[in-house]
mmCIF file of N, CA, C and O in Angstrom:
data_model
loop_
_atom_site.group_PDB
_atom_site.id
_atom_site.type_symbol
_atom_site.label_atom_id
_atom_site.label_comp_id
_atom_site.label_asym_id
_atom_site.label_seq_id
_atom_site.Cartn_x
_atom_site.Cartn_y
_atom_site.Cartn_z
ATOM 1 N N UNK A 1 0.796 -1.185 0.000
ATOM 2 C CA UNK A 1 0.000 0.000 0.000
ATOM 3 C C UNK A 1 0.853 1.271 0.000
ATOM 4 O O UNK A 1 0.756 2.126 -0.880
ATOM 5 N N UNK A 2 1.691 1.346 1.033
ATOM 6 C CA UNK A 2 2.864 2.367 1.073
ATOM 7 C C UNK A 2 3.322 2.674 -0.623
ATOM 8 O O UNK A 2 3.474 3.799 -1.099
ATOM 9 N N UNK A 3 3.478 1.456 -1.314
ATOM 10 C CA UNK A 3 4.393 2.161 -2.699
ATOM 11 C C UNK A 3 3.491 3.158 -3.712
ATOM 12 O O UNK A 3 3.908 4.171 -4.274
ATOM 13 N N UNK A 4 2.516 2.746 -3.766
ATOM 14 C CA UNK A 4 1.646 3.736 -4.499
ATOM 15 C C UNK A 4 0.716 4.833 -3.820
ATOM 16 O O UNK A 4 -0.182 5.486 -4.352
ATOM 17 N N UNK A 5 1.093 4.861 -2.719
ATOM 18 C CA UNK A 5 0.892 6.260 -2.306
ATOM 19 C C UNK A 5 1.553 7.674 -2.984
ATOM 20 O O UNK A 5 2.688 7.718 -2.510
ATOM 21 N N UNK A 6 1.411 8.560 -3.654
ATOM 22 C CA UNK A 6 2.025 9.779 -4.106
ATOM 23 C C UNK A 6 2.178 10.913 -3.264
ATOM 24 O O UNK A 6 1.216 11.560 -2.850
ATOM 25 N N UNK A 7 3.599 11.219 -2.948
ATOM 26 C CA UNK A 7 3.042 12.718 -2.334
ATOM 27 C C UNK A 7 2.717 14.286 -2.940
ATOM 28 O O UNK A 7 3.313 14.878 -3.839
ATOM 29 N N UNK A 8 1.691 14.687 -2.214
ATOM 30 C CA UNK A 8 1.428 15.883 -2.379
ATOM 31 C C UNK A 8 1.383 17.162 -1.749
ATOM 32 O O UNK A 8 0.597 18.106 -1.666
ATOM 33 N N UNK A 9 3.029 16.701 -1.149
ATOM 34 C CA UNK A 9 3.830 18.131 -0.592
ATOM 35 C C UNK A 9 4.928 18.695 -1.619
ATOM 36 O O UNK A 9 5.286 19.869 -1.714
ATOM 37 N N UNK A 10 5.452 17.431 -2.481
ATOM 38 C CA UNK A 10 6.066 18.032 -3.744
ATOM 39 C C UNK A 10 5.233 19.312 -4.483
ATOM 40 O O UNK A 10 5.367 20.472 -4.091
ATOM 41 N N UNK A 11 4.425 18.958 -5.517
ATOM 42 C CA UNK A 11 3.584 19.994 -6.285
ATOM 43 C C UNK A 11 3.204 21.032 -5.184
ATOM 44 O O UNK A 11 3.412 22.199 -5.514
ATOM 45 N N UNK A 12 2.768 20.862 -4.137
ATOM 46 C CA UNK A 12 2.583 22.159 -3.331
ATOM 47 C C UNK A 12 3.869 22.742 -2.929
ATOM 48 O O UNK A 12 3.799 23.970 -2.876
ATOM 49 N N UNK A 13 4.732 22.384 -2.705
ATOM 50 C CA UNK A 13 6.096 23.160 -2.985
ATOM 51 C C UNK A 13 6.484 23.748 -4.299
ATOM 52 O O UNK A 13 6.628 24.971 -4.302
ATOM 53 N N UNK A 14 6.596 23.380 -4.938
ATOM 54 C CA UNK A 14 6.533 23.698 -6.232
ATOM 55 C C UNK A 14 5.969 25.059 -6.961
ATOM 56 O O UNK A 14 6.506 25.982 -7.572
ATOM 57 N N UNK A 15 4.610 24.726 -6.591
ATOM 58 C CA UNK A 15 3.665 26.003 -6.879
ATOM 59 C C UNK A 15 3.841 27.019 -5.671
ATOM 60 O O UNK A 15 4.016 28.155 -6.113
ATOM 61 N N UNK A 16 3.849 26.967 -4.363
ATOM 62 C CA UNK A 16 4.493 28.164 -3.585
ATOM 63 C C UNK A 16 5.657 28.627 -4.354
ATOM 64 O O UNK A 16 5.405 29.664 -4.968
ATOM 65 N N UNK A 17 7.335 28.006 -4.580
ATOM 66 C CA UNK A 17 7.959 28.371 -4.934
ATOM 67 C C UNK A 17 7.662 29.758 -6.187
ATOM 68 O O UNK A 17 7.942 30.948 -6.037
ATOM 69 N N UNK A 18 6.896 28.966 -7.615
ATOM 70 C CA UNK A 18 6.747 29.687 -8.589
ATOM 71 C C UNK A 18 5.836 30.960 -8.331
ATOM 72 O O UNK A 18 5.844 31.973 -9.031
ATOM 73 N N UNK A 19 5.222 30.789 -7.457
ATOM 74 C CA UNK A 19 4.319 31.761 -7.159
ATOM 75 C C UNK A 19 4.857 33.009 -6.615
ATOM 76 O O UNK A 19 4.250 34.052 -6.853
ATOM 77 N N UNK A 20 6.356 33.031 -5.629
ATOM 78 C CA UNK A 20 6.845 33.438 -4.844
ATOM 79 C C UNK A 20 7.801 34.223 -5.688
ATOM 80 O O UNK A 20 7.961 35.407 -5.392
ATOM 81 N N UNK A 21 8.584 33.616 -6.899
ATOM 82 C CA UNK A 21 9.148 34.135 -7.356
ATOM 83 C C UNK A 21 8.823 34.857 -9.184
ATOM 84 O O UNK A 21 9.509 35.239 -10.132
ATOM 85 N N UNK A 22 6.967 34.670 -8.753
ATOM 86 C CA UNK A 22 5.795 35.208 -9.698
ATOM 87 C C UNK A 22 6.059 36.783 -8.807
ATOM 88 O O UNK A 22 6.219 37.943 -9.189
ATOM 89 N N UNK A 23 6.023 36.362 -7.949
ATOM 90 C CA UNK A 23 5.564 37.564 -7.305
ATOM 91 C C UNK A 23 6.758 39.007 -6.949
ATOM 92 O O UNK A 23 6.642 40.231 -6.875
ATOM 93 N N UNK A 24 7.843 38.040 -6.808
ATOM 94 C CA UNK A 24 8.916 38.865 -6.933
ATOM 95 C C UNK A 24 9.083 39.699 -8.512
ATOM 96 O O UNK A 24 9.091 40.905 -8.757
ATOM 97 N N UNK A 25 9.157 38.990 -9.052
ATOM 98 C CA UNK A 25 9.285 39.505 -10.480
ATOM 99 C C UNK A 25 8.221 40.568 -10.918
ATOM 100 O O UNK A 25 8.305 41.122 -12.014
ATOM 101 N N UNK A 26 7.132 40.855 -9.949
ATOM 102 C CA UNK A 26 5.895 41.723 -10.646
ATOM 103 C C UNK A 26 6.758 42.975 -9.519
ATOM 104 O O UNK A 26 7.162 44.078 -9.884
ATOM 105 N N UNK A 27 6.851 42.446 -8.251
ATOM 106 C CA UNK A 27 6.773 43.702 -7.780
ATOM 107 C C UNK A 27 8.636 44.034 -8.205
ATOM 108 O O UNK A 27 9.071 44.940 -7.494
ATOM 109 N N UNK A 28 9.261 43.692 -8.790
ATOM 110 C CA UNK A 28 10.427 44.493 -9.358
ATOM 111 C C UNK A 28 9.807 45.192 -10.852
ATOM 112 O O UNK A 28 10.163 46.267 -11.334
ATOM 113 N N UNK A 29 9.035 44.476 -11.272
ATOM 114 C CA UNK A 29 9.052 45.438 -12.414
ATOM 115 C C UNK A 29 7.957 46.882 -11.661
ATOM 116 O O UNK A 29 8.141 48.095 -11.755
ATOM 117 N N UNK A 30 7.341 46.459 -11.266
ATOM 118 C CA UNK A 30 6.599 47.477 -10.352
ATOM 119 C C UNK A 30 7.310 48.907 -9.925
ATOM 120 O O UNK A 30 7.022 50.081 -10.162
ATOM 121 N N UNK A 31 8.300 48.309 -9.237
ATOM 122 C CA UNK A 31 9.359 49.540 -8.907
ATOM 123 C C UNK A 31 10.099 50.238 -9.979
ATOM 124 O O UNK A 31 10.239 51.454 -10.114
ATOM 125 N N UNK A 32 10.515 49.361 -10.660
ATOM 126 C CA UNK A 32 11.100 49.803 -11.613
ATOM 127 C C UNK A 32 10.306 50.993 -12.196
ATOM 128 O O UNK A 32 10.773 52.132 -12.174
ATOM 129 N N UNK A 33 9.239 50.739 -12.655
ATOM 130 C CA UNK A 33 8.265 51.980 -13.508
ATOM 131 C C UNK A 33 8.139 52.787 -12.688
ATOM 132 O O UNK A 33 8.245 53.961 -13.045
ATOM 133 N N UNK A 34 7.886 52.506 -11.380
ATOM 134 C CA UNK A 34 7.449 53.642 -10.569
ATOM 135 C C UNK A 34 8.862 54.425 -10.443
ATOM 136 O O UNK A 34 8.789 55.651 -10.356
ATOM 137 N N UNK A 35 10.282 53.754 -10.424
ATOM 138 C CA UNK A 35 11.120 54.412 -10.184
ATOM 139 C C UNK A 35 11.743 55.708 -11.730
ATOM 140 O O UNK A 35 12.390 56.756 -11.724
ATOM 141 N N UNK A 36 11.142 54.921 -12.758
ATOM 142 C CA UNK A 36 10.997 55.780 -14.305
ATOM 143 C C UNK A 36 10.654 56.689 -13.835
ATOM 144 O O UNK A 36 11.430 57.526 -13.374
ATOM 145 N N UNK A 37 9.315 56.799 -13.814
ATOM 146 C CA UNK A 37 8.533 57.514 -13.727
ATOM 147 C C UNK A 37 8.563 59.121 -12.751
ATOM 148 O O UNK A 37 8.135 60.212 -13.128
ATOM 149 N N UNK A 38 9.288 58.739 -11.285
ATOM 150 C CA UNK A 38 9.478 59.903 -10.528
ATOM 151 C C UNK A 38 10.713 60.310 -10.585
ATOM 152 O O UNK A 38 10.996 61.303 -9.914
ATOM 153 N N UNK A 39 11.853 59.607 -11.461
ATOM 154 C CA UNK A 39 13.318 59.974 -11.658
ATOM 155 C C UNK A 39 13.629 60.674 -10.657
ATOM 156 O O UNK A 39 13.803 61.890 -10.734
ATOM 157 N N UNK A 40 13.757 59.894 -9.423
ATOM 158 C CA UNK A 40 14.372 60.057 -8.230
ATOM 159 C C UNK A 40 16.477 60.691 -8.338
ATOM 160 O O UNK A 40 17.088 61.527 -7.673
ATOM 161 N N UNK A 41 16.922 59.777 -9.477
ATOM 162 C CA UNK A 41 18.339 60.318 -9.517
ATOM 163 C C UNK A 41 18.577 60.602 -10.759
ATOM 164 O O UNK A 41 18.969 59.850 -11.652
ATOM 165 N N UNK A 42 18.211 62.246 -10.810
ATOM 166 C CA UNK A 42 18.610 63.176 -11.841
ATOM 167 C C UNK A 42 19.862 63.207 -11.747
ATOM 168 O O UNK A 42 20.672 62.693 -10.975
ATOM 169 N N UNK A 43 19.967 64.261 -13.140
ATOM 170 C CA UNK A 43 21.773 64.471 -13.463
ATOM 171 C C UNK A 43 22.614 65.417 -12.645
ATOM 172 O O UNK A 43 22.363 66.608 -12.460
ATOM 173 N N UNK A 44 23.601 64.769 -12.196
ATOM 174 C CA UNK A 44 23.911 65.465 -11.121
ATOM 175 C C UNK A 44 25.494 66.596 -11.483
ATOM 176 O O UNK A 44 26.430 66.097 -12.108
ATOM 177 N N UNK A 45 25.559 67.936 -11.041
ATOM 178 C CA UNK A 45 25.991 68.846 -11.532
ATOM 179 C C UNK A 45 27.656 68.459 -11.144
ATOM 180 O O UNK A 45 27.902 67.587 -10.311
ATOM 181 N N UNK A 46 28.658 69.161 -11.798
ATOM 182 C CA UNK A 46 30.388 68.641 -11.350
ATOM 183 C C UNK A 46 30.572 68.877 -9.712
ATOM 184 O O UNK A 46 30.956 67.930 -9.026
ATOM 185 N N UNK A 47 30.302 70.099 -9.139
ATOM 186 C CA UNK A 47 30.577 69.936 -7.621
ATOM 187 C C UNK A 47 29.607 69.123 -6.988
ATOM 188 O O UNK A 47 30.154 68.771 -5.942
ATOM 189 N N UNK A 48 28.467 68.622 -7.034
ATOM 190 C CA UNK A 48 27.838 67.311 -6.713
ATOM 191 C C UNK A 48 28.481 66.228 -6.301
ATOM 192 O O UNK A 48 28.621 65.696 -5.200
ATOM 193 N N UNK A 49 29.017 65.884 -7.875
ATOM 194 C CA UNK A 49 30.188 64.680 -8.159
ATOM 195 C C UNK A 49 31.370 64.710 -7.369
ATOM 196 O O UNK A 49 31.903 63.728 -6.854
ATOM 197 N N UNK A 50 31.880 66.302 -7.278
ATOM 198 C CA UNK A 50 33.262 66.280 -6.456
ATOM 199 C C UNK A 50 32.674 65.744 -5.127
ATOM 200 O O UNK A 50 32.891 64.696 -4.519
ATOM 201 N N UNK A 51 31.899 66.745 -4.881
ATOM 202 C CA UNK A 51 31.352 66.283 -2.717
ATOM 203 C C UNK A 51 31.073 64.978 -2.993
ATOM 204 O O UNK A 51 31.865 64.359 -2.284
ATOM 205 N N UNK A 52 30.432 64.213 -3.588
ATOM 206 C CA UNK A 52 30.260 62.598 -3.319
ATOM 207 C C UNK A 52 31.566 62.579 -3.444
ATOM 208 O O UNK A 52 31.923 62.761 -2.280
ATOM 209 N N UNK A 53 32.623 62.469 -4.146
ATOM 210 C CA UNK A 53 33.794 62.067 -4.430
ATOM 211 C C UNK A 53 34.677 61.591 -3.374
ATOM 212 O O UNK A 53 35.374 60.589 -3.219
ATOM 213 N N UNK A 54 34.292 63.150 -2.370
ATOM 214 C CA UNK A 54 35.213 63.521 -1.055
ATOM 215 C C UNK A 54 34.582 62.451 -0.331
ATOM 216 O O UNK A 54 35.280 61.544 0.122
ATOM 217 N N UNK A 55 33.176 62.463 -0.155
ATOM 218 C CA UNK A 55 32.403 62.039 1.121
ATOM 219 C C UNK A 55 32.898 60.294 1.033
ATOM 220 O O UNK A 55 32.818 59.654 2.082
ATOM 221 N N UNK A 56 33.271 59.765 0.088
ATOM 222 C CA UNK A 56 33.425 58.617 -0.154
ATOM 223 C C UNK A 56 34.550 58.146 0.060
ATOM 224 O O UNK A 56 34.857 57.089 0.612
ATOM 225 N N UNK A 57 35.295 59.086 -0.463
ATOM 226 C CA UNK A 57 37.149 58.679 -0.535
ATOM 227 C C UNK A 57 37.400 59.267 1.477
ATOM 228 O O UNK A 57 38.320 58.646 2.012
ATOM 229 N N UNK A 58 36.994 59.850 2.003
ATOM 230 C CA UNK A 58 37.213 60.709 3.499
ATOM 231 C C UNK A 58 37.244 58.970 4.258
ATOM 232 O O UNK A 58 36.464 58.018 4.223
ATOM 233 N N UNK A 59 38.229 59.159 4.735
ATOM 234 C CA UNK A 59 37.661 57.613 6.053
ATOM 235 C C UNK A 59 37.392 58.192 6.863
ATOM 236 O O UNK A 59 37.836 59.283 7.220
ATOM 237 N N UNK A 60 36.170 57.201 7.542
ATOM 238 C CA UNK A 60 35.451 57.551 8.503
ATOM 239 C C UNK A 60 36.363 57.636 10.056
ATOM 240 O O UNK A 60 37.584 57.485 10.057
ATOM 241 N N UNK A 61 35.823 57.813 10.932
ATOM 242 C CA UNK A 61 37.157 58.048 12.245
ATOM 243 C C UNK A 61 35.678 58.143 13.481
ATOM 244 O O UNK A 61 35.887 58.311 14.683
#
């Protein structure tokens, strides 16, 4: 009796998995547009670039 029993925690693993990484994939594209859309990191001017430059290269203490 045991041998032809099937389990059905495989396929339910399975489908959580795909679902999970259904779901990842919507909400990245999600962000993504939303992140188009409000162009959070405009072009940034030469002394901009220098101060990040500093703030980065400075060790911290």
């Amino acid at each position: 009796m045991a041998e032809n029993s099937k389990s059905v925690l495989l396929p339910f693993m399975a489908a959580a998995v795909f679902a999970g990484l259904g779901r990842m994939v919507f909400q990245k594209i999600k962000a993504d547009r939303a992140a188009r859309e409000t162009n959070v990191a405009g072009p940034l001017d030469e002394k901009t670039r220098a101060w990040i430059s500093e703030v980065v290269r400075t060790p911290r203490q």
